XYZ file of C-alpha atoms in Angstrom:
392
model
C 0.000 0.000 0.000
C 2.791 2.350 0.880
C 4.513 1.568 -2.397
C 1.283 2.251 -4.358
C 0.807 5.532 -2.451
C 4.319 6.575 -3.309
C 3.733 5.842 -6.950
C 0.492 7.832 -6.910
C 2.271 10.690 -5.203
C 5.039 10.651 -7.736
C 2.496 10.497 -10.588
C 0.543 13.428 -9.070
C 3.705 15.465 -8.783
C 4.603 14.684 -12.387
C 1.129 15.639 -13.619
C 1.244 18.826 -11.589
C 4.670 19.645 -12.947
C 3.580 19.062 -16.530
C 0.504 21.188 -15.925
C 2.601 23.908 -14.421
C 4.924 23.825 -17.394
C 1.973 24.142 -19.753
C 0.480 26.993 -17.754
C 3.786 28.771 -17.602
C 4.250 28.264 -21.288
C 0.828 29.694 -21.989
C 1.441 32.540 -19.606
C 4.746 33.252 -21.274
C 3.001 33.189 -24.642
C 0.293 35.468 -23.306
C 2.850 37.887 -21.841
C 4.861 37.749 -25.018
C 1.726 38.372 -27.058
C 0.724 41.251 -24.804
C 4.259 42.592 -24.986
C 4.237 42.270 -28.722
C 0.834 43.924 -28.823
C 2.022 46.707 -26.567
C 5.174 47.101 -28.609
C 3.109 47.121 -31.791
C 0.692 49.620 -30.271
C 3.541 51.792 -29.091
C 5.098 51.574 -32.533
C 1.780 52.417 -34.188
C 1.192 55.362 -31.907
C 4.747 56.547 -32.398
C 4.220 56.330 -36.145
C 0.948 58.218 -35.829
C 2.553 60.955 -33.734
C 5.520 61.118 -36.068
C 3.216 61.204 -39.063
C 1.086 63.870 -37.399
C 4.133 65.945 -36.548
C 5.537 65.452 -40.018
C 2.189 66.305 -41.549
C 1.949 69.384 -39.364
C 5.449 70.469 -40.242
C 4.856 69.758 -43.900
C 1.546 71.605 -43.737
C 3.252 74.514 -41.962
C 6.021 74.524 -44.522
C 3.484 74.253 -47.308
C 1.511 77.150 -45.876
C 4.635 79.253 -45.485
C 5.759 78.519 -49.015
C 2.307 79.232 -50.392
C 2.148 82.540 -48.554
C 5.576 83.492 -49.824
C 4.561 82.695 -53.369
C 1.348 84.670 -52.981
C 3.246 87.726 -51.844
C 5.450 87.532 -54.913
C 2.717 86.662 -57.387
C -0.578 88.120 -56.283
C -3.081 88.014 -59.111
C -3.090 91.307 -61.005
C -6.002 93.693 -60.452
C -9.103 93.096 -62.514
C -8.685 96.436 -64.285
C -5.393 97.541 -65.809
C -4.361 100.046 -68.428
C -2.859 99.039 -71.756
C 0.595 100.091 -70.605
C 4.231 99.089 -70.228
C 7.471 100.235 -68.693
C 9.999 101.228 -71.355
C 13.691 101.124 -70.543
C 16.528 102.153 -72.843
C 19.547 100.320 -71.474
C 22.677 98.307 -72.248
C 24.205 95.071 -71.037
C 26.722 96.956 -68.901
C 23.857 98.606 -66.983
C 22.690 95.278 -65.532
C 23.703 95.884 -61.906
C 22.225 99.380 -61.698
C 19.100 98.278 -63.527
C 18.505 95.317 -61.225
C 18.768 97.579 -58.185
C 16.183 99.891 -59.719
C 13.821 97.064 -60.658
C 13.957 95.585 -57.153
C 12.584 98.877 -55.827
C 10.059 99.360 -58.621
C 8.711 95.828 -58.168
C 8.579 96.122 -54.388
C 6.989 99.580 -54.326
C 4.510 98.995 -57.139
C 4.642 96.389 -59.859
C 4.543 93.163 -57.825
C 0.845 93.963 -57.355
C 0.111 95.070 -60.927
C 2.461 93.029 -63.126
C 2.757 95.505 -65.963
C 5.077 94.344 -68.755
C 8.538 95.672 -69.498
C 10.030 96.646 -72.851
C 13.840 96.826 -72.860
C 15.476 98.550 -75.820
C 19.134 98.545 -76.846
C 21.110 99.592 -79.912
C 23.122 96.386 -79.446
C 21.796 92.836 -78.856
C 21.037 91.956 -75.246
C 23.129 89.125 -73.854
C 21.533 85.904 -72.612
C 22.859 86.692 -69.137
C 21.159 90.088 -69.184
C 17.839 88.548 -70.204
C 18.000 85.771 -67.624
C 18.969 88.091 -64.780
C 16.155 90.509 -65.612
C 13.437 87.932 -66.247
C 14.217 86.237 -62.959
C 13.414 89.256 -60.839
C 10.348 90.974 -62.316
C 6.691 90.013 -62.180
C 5.642 91.329 -65.582
C 6.344 89.950 -69.022
C 9.703 91.018 -70.482
C 10.315 91.956 -74.100
C 13.774 92.742 -75.424
C 14.094 94.852 -78.553
C 16.943 95.806 -80.849
C 16.802 99.412 -82.047
C 16.782 99.691 -85.865
C 20.029 101.112 -87.192
C 18.245 103.946 -88.976
C 16.943 105.163 -85.598
C 20.420 105.242 -84.034
C 22.577 106.728 -86.767
C 23.117 109.949 -88.698
C 20.395 110.977 -91.142
C 21.693 111.689 -94.636
C 21.069 115.396 -94.200
C 23.470 115.720 -91.244
C 27.004 116.958 -91.920
C 29.031 114.566 -89.768
C 32.184 116.689 -90.010
C 30.301 119.668 -88.620
C 28.808 117.427 -85.926
C 32.274 116.200 -84.877
C 33.570 119.760 -84.713
C 30.621 120.749 -82.545
C 31.354 117.908 -80.125
C 34.999 118.935 -79.929
C 34.065 122.557 -79.233
C 31.591 121.645 -76.504
C 34.028 119.248 -74.922
C 36.667 121.972 -74.837
C 34.167 124.271 -73.155
C 33.329 121.516 -70.662
C 29.626 121.449 -71.523
C 27.984 118.465 -69.847
C 28.037 115.467 -72.250
C 29.324 117.941 -74.821
C 31.777 115.526 -76.424
C 29.614 112.417 -76.152
C 28.429 111.151 -79.558
C 26.330 108.268 -78.216
C 24.481 110.599 -75.854
C 23.282 112.605 -78.841
C 21.904 109.494 -80.532
C 20.155 108.621 -77.283
C 18.543 112.068 -76.976
C 17.353 111.942 -80.580
C 16.001 108.409 -80.114
C 14.105 109.273 -76.940
C 12.739 112.423 -78.585
C 11.293 110.852 -81.691
C 11.715 107.103 -82.048
C 11.264 104.952 -78.941
C 7.479 105.027 -79.288
C 7.815 103.840 -82.900
C 9.586 100.614 -81.996
C 7.400 97.628 -83.024
C 7.344 96.316 -79.452
C 5.586 99.529 -78.368
C 2.863 99.337 -81.018
C 0.446 97.389 -78.825
C 0.475 99.865 -75.928
C -1.293 103.160 -75.221
C 0.668 104.260 -72.141
C 4.329 104.191 -71.165
C 6.339 104.680 -67.994
C 9.957 105.527 -68.665
C 12.532 104.065 -66.287
C 16.317 104.409 -66.290
C 19.008 102.224 -64.686
C 20.122 103.482 -61.286
C 17.062 105.537 -60.357
C 15.398 104.994 -56.985
C 11.796 104.815 -55.853
C 11.519 106.037 -52.290
C 7.839 105.483 -51.471
C 5.122 102.884 -51.611
C 2.970 103.468 -54.704
C -0.392 102.157 -53.544
C -2.458 103.033 -56.620
C -2.123 102.628 -60.384
C -0.644 105.777 -62.006
C -1.552 104.483 -65.465
C -5.230 104.214 -64.564
C -5.055 107.603 -62.839
C -3.826 109.151 -66.086
C -6.432 107.362 -68.153
C -9.403 108.112 -65.909
C -8.500 111.789 -65.473
C -7.773 112.584 -69.126
C -4.094 113.230 -68.474
C -1.560 112.941 -71.284
C 1.772 113.553 -69.557
C 3.064 113.024 -66.010
C 6.352 114.039 -64.359
C 8.065 114.149 -60.966
C 10.894 116.697 -61.385
C 11.210 119.843 -63.480
C 14.309 122.029 -63.734
C 16.013 124.570 -65.982
C 18.122 123.323 -68.886
C 21.789 124.189 -69.391
C 21.563 126.877 -72.054
C 24.899 125.894 -73.673
C 23.303 122.626 -74.823
C 20.334 124.250 -76.594
C 21.350 127.705 -77.904
C 18.994 127.603 -80.924
C 16.244 125.231 -79.726
C 13.841 127.992 -78.729
C 14.199 129.905 -81.994
C 13.734 126.674 -83.948
C 10.586 125.961 -81.935
C 9.198 129.450 -82.559
C 9.863 128.964 -86.256
C 7.759 125.789 -86.144
C 4.968 127.604 -84.329
C 4.951 130.389 -86.902
C 4.666 127.867 -89.731
C 2.010 125.708 -88.054
C -0.272 128.073 -86.183
C -3.225 125.805 -86.913
C -1.661 123.047 -84.810
C -1.310 125.122 -81.632
C -4.453 125.080 -79.438
C -5.490 128.305 -77.743
C -5.412 126.573 -74.358
C -1.826 125.454 -74.012
C 0.980 125.359 -71.455
C 3.398 127.834 -73.008
C 3.380 129.899 -69.806
C 5.354 127.072 -68.207
C 8.301 127.500 -70.592
C 8.258 131.317 -70.858
C 8.770 134.183 -68.449
C 6.546 137.224 -68.067
C 8.189 138.838 -71.108
C 7.471 135.805 -73.259
C 11.126 134.750 -73.427
C 12.213 131.154 -73.006
C 12.912 130.368 -69.344
C 14.587 126.963 -70.013
C 12.075 125.102 -67.827
C 11.540 121.470 -68.728
C 10.131 118.275 -67.285
C 13.002 115.938 -66.437
C 12.197 113.137 -68.832
C 14.102 110.305 -67.137
C 10.765 109.853 -65.362
C 7.724 110.111 -67.578
C 4.313 108.504 -67.549
C 2.584 109.456 -70.728
C 0.233 108.819 -73.586
C 1.776 107.100 -76.569
C -1.083 108.434 -78.676
C 0.138 111.937 -77.894
C 3.678 111.184 -79.070
C 2.302 109.467 -82.174
C 0.055 112.423 -82.991
C 0.479 114.400 -86.215
C 1.276 117.533 -84.213
C 4.097 116.077 -82.150
C 5.564 114.148 -85.083
C 5.572 117.305 -87.221
C 7.387 119.156 -84.434
C 9.999 116.424 -84.045
C 10.613 116.235 -87.794
C 11.085 120.014 -87.870
C 13.701 119.796 -85.109
C 15.406 116.783 -86.628
C 15.858 118.556 -89.955
C 17.387 121.532 -88.164
C 20.187 119.274 -86.917
C 20.377 120.515 -83.337
C 20.591 117.002 -81.895
C 24.053 116.740 -83.472
C 25.245 120.306 -84.103
C 24.339 121.259 -80.547
C 23.268 118.841 -77.834
C 19.522 119.062 -77.691
C 18.133 116.818 -74.971
C 14.919 114.858 -75.106
C 13.738 116.568 -71.889
C 13.405 120.098 -73.353
C 12.106 118.653 -76.630
C 9.344 116.681 -74.914
C 8.576 119.621 -72.663
C 8.218 122.105 -75.502
C 5.990 119.651 -77.353
C 3.843 119.145 -74.258
C 3.659 122.902 -73.651
C 2.597 123.639 -77.225
C -0.035 120.949 -77.657
C -1.424 120.241 -74.171
C -2.972 122.329 -71.423
C -2.392 122.210 -67.685
C -5.365 119.940 -67.058
C -3.683 117.312 -69.243
C -0.345 117.378 -67.388
C 0.162 115.967 -63.901
C 2.846 116.385 -61.252
C 3.227 113.066 -59.422
C 4.072 114.787 -56.167
C 3.296 111.585 -54.236
C 5.844 109.385 -56.042
C 9.213 109.405 -54.323
C 11.795 109.423 -57.099
C 15.537 109.952 -57.278
C 17.773 110.448 -60.295
C 21.160 111.662 -59.153
C 21.465 114.248 -57.836
C 17.792 115.215 -57.564
C 14.857 114.007 -55.472
C 11.125 114.364 -55.738
C 9.872 113.419 -52.285
C 6.279 113.652 -51.007
C 5.433 116.115 -48.261
C 3.411 115.925 -45.065
C 1.139 112.932 -44.559
C 2.188 111.346 -47.839
C 5.782 111.123 -46.603
C 4.837 108.472 -44.015
C 5.061 105.781 -46.699
C 8.513 106.946 -47.836
C 12.140 106.611 -46.804
C 13.218 109.855 -48.490
C 13.307 113.167 -46.657
C 10.932 115.807 -47.955
C 13.571 118.493 -47.380
C 15.634 116.827 -50.129
C 12.977 117.470 -52.749
C 14.366 119.750 -55.450
C 11.631 122.397 -55.234
C 12.456 122.822 -51.519
C 16.204 122.288 -51.569
C 16.901 124.415 -54.633
C 13.792 126.396 -55.652
C 15.766 128.645 -58.002
C 16.702 125.646 -60.160
C 13.329 123.930 -59.931
C 10.356 124.831 -62.108
C 7.816 122.604 -60.355
C 6.207 125.261 -58.182
C 5.896 127.472 -61.275
C 3.892 124.679 -62.874
C 1.797 124.208 -59.763
C 0.912 127.899 -59.602
C -0.251 128.134 -63.216
C -4.025 128.606 -63.474
C -6.104 125.871 -65.012
C -7.401 126.820 -68.456
C -10.989 127.862 -69.036
C -12.169 125.445 -71.687
């Protein structure tokens, strides 16, 4: 009996041991499963958090990038004028021009996206085109000036022209010995608006390399001109150096005598004459102009330019496009059709036009630097401002 009991006891212990092993195995499996599940859950949650963080970062980055792009490429206003910037420049002007365009885009054109027409008497380089196209918001067109627009007409005595340059250089007249400058003045006076790239436009804004724009321009000057029946806009007006234009006034009076029918009774001749009726040398500084191309293309202005061109003063003297434009404007337009953009901060060395008073809050230029304040004897702007509006 004792032996049988011992065997039963041993068998019971063995069964219990086997059972315990099974239970422990199952428990180990269960714990391993739970551990795996917990590890899997932790991994899943980690992935979710990582994905969420990544998504958030990506969304933030996407939003930031989108906002940056929107600032640089806001859709243009629904209403725009048929207008373009026109810039006579050369490859060597690239640095100065880019500095100017950065300001012009930032102050104005990034919101309006008006196109640019670049003109040169030599082909533009690929580098020039790439550097310019990469920094402006409007379409860019690059034009080569026809040779006949940048050369001597057959009726010009080139020997006499060379002698005139030598004489003016000896007398230290500004740009007196510069041949290319004369071609430029003639081109700006009578040809830039005839370039085929300009044919599609009705308004132009002239820009030169190196000029500065000192204020936010928070409206469209082109539409202002169009809606208010303006034909010509300026920022600075000064007196011309008489040594460059000794016969320009007499040549202009000769034109007026021969074409009285072209001169309207309401004109702006009081701007360019003193109380005695003599020429006062006042002119709108044409390195900044916003104007009507239809005016420059008109029969009246073209007849005036042809008269001057035949007289030869662009080469025998050093007639500038600023007095030529200004005399044309004064003959054929009245004060209501001409506008002083007093609120556009503009610098062409060494002169500033800087807004005054409340308007100066959107500028970085000092109003005391404005030419009509700093040097009123040289400026003609206040003379223009004081002229009475015509009774039409």
